[in-house]
Coordinates of C-alpha atoms and ligand atoms in Angstrom, one line a residue:
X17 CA 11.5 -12.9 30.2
X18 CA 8.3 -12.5 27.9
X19 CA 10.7 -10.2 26.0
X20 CA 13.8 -11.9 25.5
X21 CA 11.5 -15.3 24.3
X22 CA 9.8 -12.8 21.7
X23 CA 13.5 -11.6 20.7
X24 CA 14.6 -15.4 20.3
X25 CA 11.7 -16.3 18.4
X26 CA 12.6 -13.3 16.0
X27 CA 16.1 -14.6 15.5
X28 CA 14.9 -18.1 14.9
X29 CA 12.1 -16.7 12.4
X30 CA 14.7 -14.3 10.7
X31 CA 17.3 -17.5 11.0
X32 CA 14.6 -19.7 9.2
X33 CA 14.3 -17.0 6.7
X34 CA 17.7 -16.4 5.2
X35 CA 18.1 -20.2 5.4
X36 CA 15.3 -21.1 3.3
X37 CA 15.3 -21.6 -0.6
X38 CA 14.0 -24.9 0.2
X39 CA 11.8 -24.8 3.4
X40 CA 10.0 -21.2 3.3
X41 CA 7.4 -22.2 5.3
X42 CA 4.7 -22.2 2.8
X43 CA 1.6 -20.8 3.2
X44 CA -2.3 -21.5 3.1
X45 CA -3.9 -21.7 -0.2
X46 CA -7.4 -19.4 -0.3
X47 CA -10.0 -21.8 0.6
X48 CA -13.4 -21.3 -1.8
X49 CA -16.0 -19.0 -0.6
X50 CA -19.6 -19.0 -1.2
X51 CA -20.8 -16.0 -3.1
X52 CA -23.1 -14.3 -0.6
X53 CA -22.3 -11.0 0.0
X54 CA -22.3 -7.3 -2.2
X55 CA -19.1 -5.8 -1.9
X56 CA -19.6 -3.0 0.9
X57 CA -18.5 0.2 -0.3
X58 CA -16.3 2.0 2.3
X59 CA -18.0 5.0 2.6
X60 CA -16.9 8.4 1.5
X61 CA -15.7 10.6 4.4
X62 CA -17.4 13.6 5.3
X63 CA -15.5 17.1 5.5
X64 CA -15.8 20.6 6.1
X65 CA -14.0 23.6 4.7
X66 CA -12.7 26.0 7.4
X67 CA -12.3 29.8 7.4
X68 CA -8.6 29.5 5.8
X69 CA -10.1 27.5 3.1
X70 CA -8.7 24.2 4.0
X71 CA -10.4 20.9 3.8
X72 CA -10.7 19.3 7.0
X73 CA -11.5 15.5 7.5
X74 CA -12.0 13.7 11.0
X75 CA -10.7 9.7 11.6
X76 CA -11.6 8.4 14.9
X77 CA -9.0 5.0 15.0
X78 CA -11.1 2.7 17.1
X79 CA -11.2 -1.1 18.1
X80 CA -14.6 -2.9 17.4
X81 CA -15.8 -6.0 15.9
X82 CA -16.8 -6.4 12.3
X83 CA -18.7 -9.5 10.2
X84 CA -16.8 -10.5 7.6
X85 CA -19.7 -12.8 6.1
X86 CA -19.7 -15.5 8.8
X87 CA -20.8 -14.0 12.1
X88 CA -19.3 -11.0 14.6
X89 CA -15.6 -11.4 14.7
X90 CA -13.9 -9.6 18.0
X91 CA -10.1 -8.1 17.7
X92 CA -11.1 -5.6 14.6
X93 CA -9.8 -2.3 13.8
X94 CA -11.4 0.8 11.7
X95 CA -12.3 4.3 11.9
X96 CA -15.2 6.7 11.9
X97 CA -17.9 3.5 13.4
X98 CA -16.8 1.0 10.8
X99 CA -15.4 -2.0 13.1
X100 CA -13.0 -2.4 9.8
X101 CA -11.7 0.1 7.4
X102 CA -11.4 3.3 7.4
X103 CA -13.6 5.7 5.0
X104 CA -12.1 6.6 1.9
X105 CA -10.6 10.2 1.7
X106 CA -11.0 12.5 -1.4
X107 CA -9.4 15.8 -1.9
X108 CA -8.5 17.7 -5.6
X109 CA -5.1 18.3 -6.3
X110 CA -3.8 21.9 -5.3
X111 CA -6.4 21.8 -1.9
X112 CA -4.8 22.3 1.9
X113 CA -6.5 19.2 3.8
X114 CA -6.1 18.6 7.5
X115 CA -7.0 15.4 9.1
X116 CA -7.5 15.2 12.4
X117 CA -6.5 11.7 13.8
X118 CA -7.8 10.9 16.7
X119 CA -6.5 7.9 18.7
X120 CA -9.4 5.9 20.3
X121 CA -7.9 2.6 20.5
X122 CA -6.0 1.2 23.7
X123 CA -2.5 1.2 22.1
X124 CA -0.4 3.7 20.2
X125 CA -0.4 3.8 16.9
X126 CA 0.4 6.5 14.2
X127 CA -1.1 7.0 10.4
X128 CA 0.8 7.1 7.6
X129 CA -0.5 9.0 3.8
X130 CA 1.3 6.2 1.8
X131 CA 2.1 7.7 -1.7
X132 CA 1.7 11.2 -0.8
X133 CA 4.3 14.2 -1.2
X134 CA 3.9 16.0 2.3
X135 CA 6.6 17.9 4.7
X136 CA 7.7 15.3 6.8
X137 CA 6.3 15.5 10.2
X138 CA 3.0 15.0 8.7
X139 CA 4.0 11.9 7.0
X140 CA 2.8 10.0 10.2
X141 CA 5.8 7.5 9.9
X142 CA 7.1 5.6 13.2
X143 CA 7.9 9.4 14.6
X144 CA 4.2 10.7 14.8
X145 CA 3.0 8.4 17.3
X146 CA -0.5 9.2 18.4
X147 CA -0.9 8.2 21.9
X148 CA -4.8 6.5 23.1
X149 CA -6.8 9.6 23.8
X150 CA -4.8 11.7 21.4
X151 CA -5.6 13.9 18.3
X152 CA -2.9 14.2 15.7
X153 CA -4.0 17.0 13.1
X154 CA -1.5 17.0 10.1
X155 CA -1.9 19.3 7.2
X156 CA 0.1 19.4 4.0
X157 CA -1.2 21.1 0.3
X158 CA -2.0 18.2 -2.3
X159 CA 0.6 18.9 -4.7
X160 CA 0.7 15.7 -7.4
X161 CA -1.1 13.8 -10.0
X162 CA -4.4 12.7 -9.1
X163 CA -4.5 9.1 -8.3
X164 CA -5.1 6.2 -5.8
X165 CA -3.3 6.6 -2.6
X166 CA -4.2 5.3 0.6
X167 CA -3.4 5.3 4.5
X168 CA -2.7 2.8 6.8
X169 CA -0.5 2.7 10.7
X170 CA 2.6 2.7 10.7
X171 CA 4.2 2.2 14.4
X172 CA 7.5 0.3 14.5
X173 CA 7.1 -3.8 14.9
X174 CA 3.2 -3.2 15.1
X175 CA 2.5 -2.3 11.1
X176 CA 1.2 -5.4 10.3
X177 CA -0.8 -6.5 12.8
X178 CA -2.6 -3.3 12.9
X179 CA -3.7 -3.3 9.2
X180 CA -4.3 -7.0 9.5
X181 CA -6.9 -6.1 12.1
X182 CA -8.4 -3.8 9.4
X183 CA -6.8 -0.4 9.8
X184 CA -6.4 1.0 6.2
X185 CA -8.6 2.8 4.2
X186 CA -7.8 4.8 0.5
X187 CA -7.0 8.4 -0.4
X188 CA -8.6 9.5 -3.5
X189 CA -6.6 12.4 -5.3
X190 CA -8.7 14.2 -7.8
X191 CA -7.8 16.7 -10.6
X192 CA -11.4 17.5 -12.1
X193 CA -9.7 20.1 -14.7
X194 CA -7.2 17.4 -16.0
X195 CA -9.8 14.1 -16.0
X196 CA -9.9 12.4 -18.6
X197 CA -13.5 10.2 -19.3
X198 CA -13.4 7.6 -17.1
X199 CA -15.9 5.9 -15.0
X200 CA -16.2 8.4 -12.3
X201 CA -19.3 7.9 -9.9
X202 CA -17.7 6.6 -6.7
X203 CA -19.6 3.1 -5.6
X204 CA -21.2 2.7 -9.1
X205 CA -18.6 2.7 -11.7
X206 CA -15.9 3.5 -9.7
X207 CA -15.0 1.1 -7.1
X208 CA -12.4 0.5 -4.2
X209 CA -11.2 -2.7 -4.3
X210 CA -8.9 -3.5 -0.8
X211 CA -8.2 -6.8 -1.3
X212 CA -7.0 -9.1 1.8
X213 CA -5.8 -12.1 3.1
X214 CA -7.3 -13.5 7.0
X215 CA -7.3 -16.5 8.9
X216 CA -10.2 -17.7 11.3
X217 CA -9.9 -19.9 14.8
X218 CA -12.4 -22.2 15.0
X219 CA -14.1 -20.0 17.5
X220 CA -14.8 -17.5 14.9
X221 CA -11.8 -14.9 15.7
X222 CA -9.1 -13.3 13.8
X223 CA -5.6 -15.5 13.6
X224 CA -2.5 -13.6 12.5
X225 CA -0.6 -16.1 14.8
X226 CA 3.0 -14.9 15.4
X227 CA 2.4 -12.9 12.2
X228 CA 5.5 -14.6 10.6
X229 CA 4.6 -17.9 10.1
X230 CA 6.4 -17.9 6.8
X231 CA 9.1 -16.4 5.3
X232 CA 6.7 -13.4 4.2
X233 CA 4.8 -13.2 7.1
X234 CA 1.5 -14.0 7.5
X235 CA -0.4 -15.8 5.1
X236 CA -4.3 -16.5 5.4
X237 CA -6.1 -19.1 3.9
X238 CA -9.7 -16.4 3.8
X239 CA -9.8 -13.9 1.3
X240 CA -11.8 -10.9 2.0
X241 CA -12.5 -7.3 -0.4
X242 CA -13.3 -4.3 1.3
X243 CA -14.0 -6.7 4.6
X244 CA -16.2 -9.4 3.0
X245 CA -15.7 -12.9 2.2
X246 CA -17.3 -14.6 -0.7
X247 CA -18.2 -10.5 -2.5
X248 CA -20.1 -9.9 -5.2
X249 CA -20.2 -6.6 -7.1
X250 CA -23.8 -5.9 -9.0
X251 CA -22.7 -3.9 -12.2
X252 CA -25.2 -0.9 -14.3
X253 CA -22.6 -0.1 -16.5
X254 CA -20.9 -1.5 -19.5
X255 CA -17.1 -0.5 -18.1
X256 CA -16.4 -0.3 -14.9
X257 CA -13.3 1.4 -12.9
X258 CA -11.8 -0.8 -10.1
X259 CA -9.3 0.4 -7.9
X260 CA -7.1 -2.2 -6.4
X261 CA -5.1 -2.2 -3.6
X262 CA -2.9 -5.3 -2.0
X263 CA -3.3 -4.4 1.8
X264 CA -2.1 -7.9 3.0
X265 CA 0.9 -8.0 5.2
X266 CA 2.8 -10.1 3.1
X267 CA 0.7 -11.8 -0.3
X268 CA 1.2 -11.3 -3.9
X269 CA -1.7 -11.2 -6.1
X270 CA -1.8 -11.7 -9.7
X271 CA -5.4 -10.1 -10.7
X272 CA -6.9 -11.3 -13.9
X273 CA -10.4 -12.2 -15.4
X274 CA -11.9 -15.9 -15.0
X275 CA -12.8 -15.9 -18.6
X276 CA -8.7 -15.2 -19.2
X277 CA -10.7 -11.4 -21.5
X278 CA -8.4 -8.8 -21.4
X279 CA -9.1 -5.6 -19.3
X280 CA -7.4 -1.9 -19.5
X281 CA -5.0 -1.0 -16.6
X282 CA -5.2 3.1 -16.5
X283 CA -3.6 3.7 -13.4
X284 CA -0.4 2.7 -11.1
X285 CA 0.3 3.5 -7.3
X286 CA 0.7 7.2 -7.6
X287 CA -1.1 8.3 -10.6
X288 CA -3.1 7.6 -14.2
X289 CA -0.8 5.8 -16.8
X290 CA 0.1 8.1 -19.9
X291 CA -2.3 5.5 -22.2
X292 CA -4.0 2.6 -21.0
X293 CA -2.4 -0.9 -21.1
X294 CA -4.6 -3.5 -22.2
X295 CA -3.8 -6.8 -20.5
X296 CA -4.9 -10.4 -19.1
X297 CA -3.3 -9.6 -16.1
X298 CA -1.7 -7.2 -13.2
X299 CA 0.5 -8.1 -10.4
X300 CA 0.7 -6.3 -6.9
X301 CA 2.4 -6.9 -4.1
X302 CA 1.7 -5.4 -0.7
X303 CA 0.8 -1.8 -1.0
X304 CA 1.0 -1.2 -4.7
X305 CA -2.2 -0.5 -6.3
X306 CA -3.4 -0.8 -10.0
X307 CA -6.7 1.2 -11.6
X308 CA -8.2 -1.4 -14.3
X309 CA -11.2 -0.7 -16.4
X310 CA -13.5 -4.0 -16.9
X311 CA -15.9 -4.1 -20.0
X312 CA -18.9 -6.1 -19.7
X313 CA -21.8 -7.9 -21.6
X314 CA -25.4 -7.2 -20.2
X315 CA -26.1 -10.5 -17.8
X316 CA -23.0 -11.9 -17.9
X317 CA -21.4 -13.2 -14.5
X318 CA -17.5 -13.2 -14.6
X319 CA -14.9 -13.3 -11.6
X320 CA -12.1 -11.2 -11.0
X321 CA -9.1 -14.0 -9.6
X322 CA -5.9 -14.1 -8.2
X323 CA -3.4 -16.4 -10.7
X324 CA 0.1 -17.3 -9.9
X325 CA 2.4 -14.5 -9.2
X326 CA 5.4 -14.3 -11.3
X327 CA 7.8 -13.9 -8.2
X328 CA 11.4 -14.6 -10.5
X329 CA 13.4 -17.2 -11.0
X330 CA 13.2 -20.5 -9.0
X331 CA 11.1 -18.7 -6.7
X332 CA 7.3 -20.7 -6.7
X333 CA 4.3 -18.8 -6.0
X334 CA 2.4 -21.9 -5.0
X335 CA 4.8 -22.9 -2.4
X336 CA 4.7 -19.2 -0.7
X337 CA 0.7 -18.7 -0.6
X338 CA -0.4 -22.2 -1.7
X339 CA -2.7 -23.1 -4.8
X340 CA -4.1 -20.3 -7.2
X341 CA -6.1 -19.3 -9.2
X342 CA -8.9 -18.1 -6.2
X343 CA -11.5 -16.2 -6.9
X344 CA -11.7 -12.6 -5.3
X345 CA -15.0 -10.7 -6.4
X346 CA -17.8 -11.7 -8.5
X347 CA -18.7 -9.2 -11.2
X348 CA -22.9 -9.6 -12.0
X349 CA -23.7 -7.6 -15.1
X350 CA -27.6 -6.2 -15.2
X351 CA -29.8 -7.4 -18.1
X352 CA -29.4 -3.6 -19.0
X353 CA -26.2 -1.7 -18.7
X354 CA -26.2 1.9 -18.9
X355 CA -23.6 3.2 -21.7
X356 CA -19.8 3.7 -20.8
X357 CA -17.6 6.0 -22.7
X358 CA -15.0 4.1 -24.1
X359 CA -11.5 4.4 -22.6
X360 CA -9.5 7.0 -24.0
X361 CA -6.1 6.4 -25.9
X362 CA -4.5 9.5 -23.8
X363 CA -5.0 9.7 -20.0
X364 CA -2.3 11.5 -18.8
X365 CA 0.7 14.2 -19.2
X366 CA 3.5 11.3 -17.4
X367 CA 6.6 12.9 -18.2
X368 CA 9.5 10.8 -19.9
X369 CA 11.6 9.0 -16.8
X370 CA 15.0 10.3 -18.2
X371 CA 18.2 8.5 -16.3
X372 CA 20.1 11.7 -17.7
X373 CA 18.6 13.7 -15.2
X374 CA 20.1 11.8 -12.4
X375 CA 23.0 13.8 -10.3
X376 CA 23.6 10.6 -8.0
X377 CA 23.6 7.1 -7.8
X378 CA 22.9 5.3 -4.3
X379 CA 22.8 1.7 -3.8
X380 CA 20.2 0.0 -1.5
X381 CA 21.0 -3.8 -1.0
X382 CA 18.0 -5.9 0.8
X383 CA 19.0 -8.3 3.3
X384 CA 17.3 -11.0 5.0
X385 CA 15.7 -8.1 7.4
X386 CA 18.2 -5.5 6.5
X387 CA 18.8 -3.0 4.3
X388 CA 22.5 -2.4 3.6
X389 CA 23.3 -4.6 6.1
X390 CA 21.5 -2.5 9.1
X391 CA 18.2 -2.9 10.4
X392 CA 16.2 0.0 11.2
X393 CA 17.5 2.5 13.9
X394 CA 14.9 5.6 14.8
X395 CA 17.4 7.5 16.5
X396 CA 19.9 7.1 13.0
X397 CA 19.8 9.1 9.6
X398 CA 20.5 6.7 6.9
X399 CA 20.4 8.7 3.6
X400 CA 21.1 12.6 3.1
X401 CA 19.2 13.9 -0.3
X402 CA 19.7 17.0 -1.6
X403 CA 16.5 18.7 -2.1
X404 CA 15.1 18.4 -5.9
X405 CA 18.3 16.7 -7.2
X406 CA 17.1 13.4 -8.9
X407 CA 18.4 10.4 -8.0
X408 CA 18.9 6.4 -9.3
X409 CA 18.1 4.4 -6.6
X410 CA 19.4 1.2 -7.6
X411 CA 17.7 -1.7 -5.1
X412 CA 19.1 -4.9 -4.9
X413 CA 17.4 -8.1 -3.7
X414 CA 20.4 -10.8 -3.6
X415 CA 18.3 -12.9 -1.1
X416 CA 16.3 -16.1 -2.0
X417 CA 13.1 -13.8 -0.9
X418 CA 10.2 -12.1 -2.4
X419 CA 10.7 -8.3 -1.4
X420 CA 9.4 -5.0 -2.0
X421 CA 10.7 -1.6 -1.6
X422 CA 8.8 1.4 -1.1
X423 CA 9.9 4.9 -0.4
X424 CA 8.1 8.2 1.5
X425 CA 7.5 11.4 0.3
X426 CA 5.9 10.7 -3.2
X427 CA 6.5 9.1 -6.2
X428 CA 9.0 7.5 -8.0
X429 CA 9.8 6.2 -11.3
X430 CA 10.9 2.8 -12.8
X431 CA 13.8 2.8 -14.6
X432 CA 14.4 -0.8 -14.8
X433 CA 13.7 -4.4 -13.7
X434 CA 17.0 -7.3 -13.8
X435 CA 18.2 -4.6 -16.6
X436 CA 15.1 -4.3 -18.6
X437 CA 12.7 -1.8 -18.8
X438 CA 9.4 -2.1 -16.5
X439 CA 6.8 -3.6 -18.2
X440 CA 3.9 -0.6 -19.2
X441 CA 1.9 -1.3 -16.3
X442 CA 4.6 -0.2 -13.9
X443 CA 6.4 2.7 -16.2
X444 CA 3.9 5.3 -14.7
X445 CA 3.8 6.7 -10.9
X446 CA 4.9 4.4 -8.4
X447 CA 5.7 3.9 -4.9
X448 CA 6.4 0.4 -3.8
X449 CA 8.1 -1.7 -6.4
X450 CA 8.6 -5.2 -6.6
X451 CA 12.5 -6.6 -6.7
X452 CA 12.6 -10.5 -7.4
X453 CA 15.5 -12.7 -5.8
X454 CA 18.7 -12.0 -7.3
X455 CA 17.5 -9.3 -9.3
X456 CA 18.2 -4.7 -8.8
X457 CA 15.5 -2.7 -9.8
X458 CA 16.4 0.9 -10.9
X459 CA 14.0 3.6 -10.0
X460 CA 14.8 7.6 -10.4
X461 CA 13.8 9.4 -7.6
X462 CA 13.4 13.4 -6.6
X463 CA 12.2 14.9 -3.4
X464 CA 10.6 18.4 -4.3
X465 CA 9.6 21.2 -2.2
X466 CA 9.6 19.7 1.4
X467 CA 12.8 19.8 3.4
X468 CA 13.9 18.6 6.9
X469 CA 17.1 18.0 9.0
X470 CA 15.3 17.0 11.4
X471 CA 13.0 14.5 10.8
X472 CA 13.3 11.6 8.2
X473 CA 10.9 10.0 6.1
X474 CA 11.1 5.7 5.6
X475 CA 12.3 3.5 2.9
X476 CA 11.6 0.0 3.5
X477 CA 10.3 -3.2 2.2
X478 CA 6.3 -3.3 2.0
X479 CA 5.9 -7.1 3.0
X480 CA 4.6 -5.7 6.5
X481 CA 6.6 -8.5 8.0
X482 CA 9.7 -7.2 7.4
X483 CA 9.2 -3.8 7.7
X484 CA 8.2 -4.7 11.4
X485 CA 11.5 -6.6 12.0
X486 CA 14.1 -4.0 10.5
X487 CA 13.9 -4.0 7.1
X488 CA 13.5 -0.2 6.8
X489 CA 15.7 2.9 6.5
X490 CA 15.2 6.7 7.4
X491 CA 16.3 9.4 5.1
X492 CA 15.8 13.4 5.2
X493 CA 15.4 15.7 2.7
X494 CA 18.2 18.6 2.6
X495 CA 18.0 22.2 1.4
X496 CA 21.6 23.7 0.3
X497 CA 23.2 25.0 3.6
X498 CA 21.6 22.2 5.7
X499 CA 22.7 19.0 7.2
X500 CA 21.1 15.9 9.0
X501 CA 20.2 16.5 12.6
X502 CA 19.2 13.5 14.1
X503 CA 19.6 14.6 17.6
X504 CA 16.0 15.8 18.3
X505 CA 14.4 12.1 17.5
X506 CA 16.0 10.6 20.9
X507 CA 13.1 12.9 22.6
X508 CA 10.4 12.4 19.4
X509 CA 10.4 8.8 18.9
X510 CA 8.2 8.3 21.9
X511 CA 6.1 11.4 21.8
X512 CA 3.0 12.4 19.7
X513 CA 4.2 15.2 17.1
Ligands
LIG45 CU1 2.8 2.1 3.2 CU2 6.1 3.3 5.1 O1 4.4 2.7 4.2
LIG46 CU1 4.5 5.0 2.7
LIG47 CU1 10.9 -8.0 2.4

């Protein structure tokens, strides 16, 4: 009975959905926040290098309370004694890591390395369910560009709610031969930004509602970096390095100064940009992440904000997540600032994203919660790709809707956006791309090294949302001579890999 209201509340929500253009069921603005709080610094986690030479990390998943800035809050998720948030990871490029994943909460759940290249079954998609009580201990070589990846669950119709509750942390990927001079000193001049959205019931708990109150899900009316409300960041040094990640469930962030300066964005989702960008502003929706370098006066006080997202045509920001600019950290420069090296023209080898290369074309057309007209199916194989043949991907959002669209298993290019090329800030490594309403983004795509008939990675759309009510497909990876065999995920989908 409980389950068939839940279903018809779905249809209604997914009803209200495709209907809207004129009603979207607008969101909260971000109410003000007194500045009261330094921004906690998620702390680096621990490992351990075994006999075999791999580095081997620990997460204990487990449900506590956490205080965001106004008193204990209940209903919280983190890992490693955190109440909220998960430690962030930090491995070099050509290192074996194992994590061992340990389940200490009361419901299932699984954890996902969003960004990385990994075989598979240690992706930690919706088919490496880890039990309560369980240990899930996937390993994988780190075989990409450094950059700023991170983790977060990833159990089907339960994604959202579980990083709303605070379980997500970041992946640091480091290539010390290849790094250029950049602030580097983790906490100091180099800081993890995880930038959310919350609501609060007048008894001081978490509210994520139905989590679809809108057309994009939840929206909060709170905003809250790495946990706190109302943060402050105390900078020593004249630049500083902030990596920033959209983990809400369904906002759109347009990051920019206060004082409208211009900053440097150096990295994307998956990796540093060739040169650095210099900008007023950077757009992410949920999932993508953007490394910007701030330069700053000795004493000053600046803010970075949120302005209106540019979410394409007709398509209003304000009537989605309410009235912006909000403010989301306070930078305090010292009376002193210890020098910064300035930000070098050349950051990275990015290869040229050549459409030339391409051996196929496959179309991927969103729907209200649909991709290609079918919602997601665990036990069904969507996509067949040939193992490093590279691909356009050409995603089509012909929906009145904000959506996103993010794919497993690495990194991906940008080949276009409504038949232009991506702007600089999103020409470089990427995972999750934004498509605007009534617009295809092109993005060239190659799956290298790892290869499966078995199990299947996920495309989907990032607005957390969505992904919980269908809006995902599974694809495998093929090596010549193989072909999709879906017939072992009947028995997986339930089971801890
Ligand atoms: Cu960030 Cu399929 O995930
Ligand atoms: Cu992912
Ligand atoms: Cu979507």
């Amino acid at each position: 009975m409980r389950r068939r209201t839940t279903l018809l509340l779905a249809g209604l929500a997914v009803l209200l959905a495709t209907t809207a253009g004129c009603g979207l069921g607008g969101g909260s603005s971000i109410l003000p926040a007194e500045v009261s709080q330094p921004l906690p610094i998620p702390p680096l986690a621990p490992s351990t290098v075994d006999e075999a030479g791999r580095r081997v990390f620990s997460l204990d998943l487990e449900q506590g309370s956490h205080d965001f800035g106004a008193g204990e809050v209940p209903g919280t998720w983190g890992a490693n004694g955190s109440g909220y948030l998960g430690p962030t990871l930090r491995a070099e490029v050509g290192e074996q890591v194992v994590v061992a994943v340990t389940n200490g909460a009361d419901e299932s759940t699984t954890l996902h390395w969003h960004g990385m290249h990994l075989p598979a079954q240690m992706d930690g998609g919706p088919h490496q369910m880890v039990d309560p009580g369980q240990t899930w201990s996937p390993t994988w070589t780190v075989d990409q560009p450094a950059g700023t990846l991170w983790y977060h669950p990833h159990p089907h119709g339960r994604t959202a709610e579980q990083v709303y509750r605070g379980l997500a942390g970041l992946f640091y990927l480091d290539d010390p031969g290849n790094a250029p001079a950049l602030p580097d000193s983790y906490g100091v001049d180099d800081i993890p930004v995880i930038v959310q959205d919350k609501s609060f019931t007048s008894d001081g708990r978490l509210d994520f509602g139905t989590g679809a109150s809108t057309a994009v899900g939840f929206i909060g009316d709170r905003l809250v970096v790495n946990g706190a409300l109302g943060a402050y960041l105390d900078v020593t040094t004249q630049a500083v390095r902030l990596r920033l990640l959209n983990a809400s469930t369904g906002r759109v962030y347009r990051f920019a100064l206060s004082n409208g300066r211009p900053f440097d964005v150096i990295g994307s989702d998956g990796g540093l940009l060739a040169a650095p960008v210099r900008t007023t502003e950077v757009q992410l929706s949920p999932a993508e992440r953007a490394e910007i370098v701030v330069s700053m006066t000795a004493g000053e006080t600046t803010r970075l904000v949120s302005r209106p997202p540019e979410l394409g045509a007709r398509l209003s920001g304000t009537e989605l997540f309410g009235r912006e600019p909000f403010d989301v950290l306070e930078l305090r420069a010292a009376d002193r600032l210890r020098p910064s090296p300035p930000v070098p023209d050349r950051l990275a080898d990015v290869p040229a994203a050549d459409r030339g290369d391409a051996k196929a074309t496959r179309e991927f057309v969103l729907g209200g919660r649909t991709i290609n007209k079918r919602q997601l199916d665990m036990q069904r194989i969507d996509e067949s790709v040939p193992l490093g043949q590279a691909e356009v991907w050409r995603v089509t959002n012909p929906t009145s809707l904000p959506h996103n669209f993010h794919v497993h298993d690495g990194q991906f290019r940008v080949l276009s956006l409504d038949g232009a090329p991506p702007p600089e800030e999103r020409a470089g490594w990427k995972d999750t791309v934004y498509v605007a309403p009534t617009t295809t983004a092109e993005i060239l795509v190659r799956f290298d090294v790892h290869h499966d008939p078995a199990w299947p990675y996920m495309y989907h759309c990032h607005l957390m949302i969505h992904e919980d009510q269908g809006m995902m497909g599974q694809f495998v990876v093929l090596a010549p001579g193989e072909t999709a065999d879906p017939s072992m995920l009947v028995e997986h989908s339930d089971h801890t890999g």
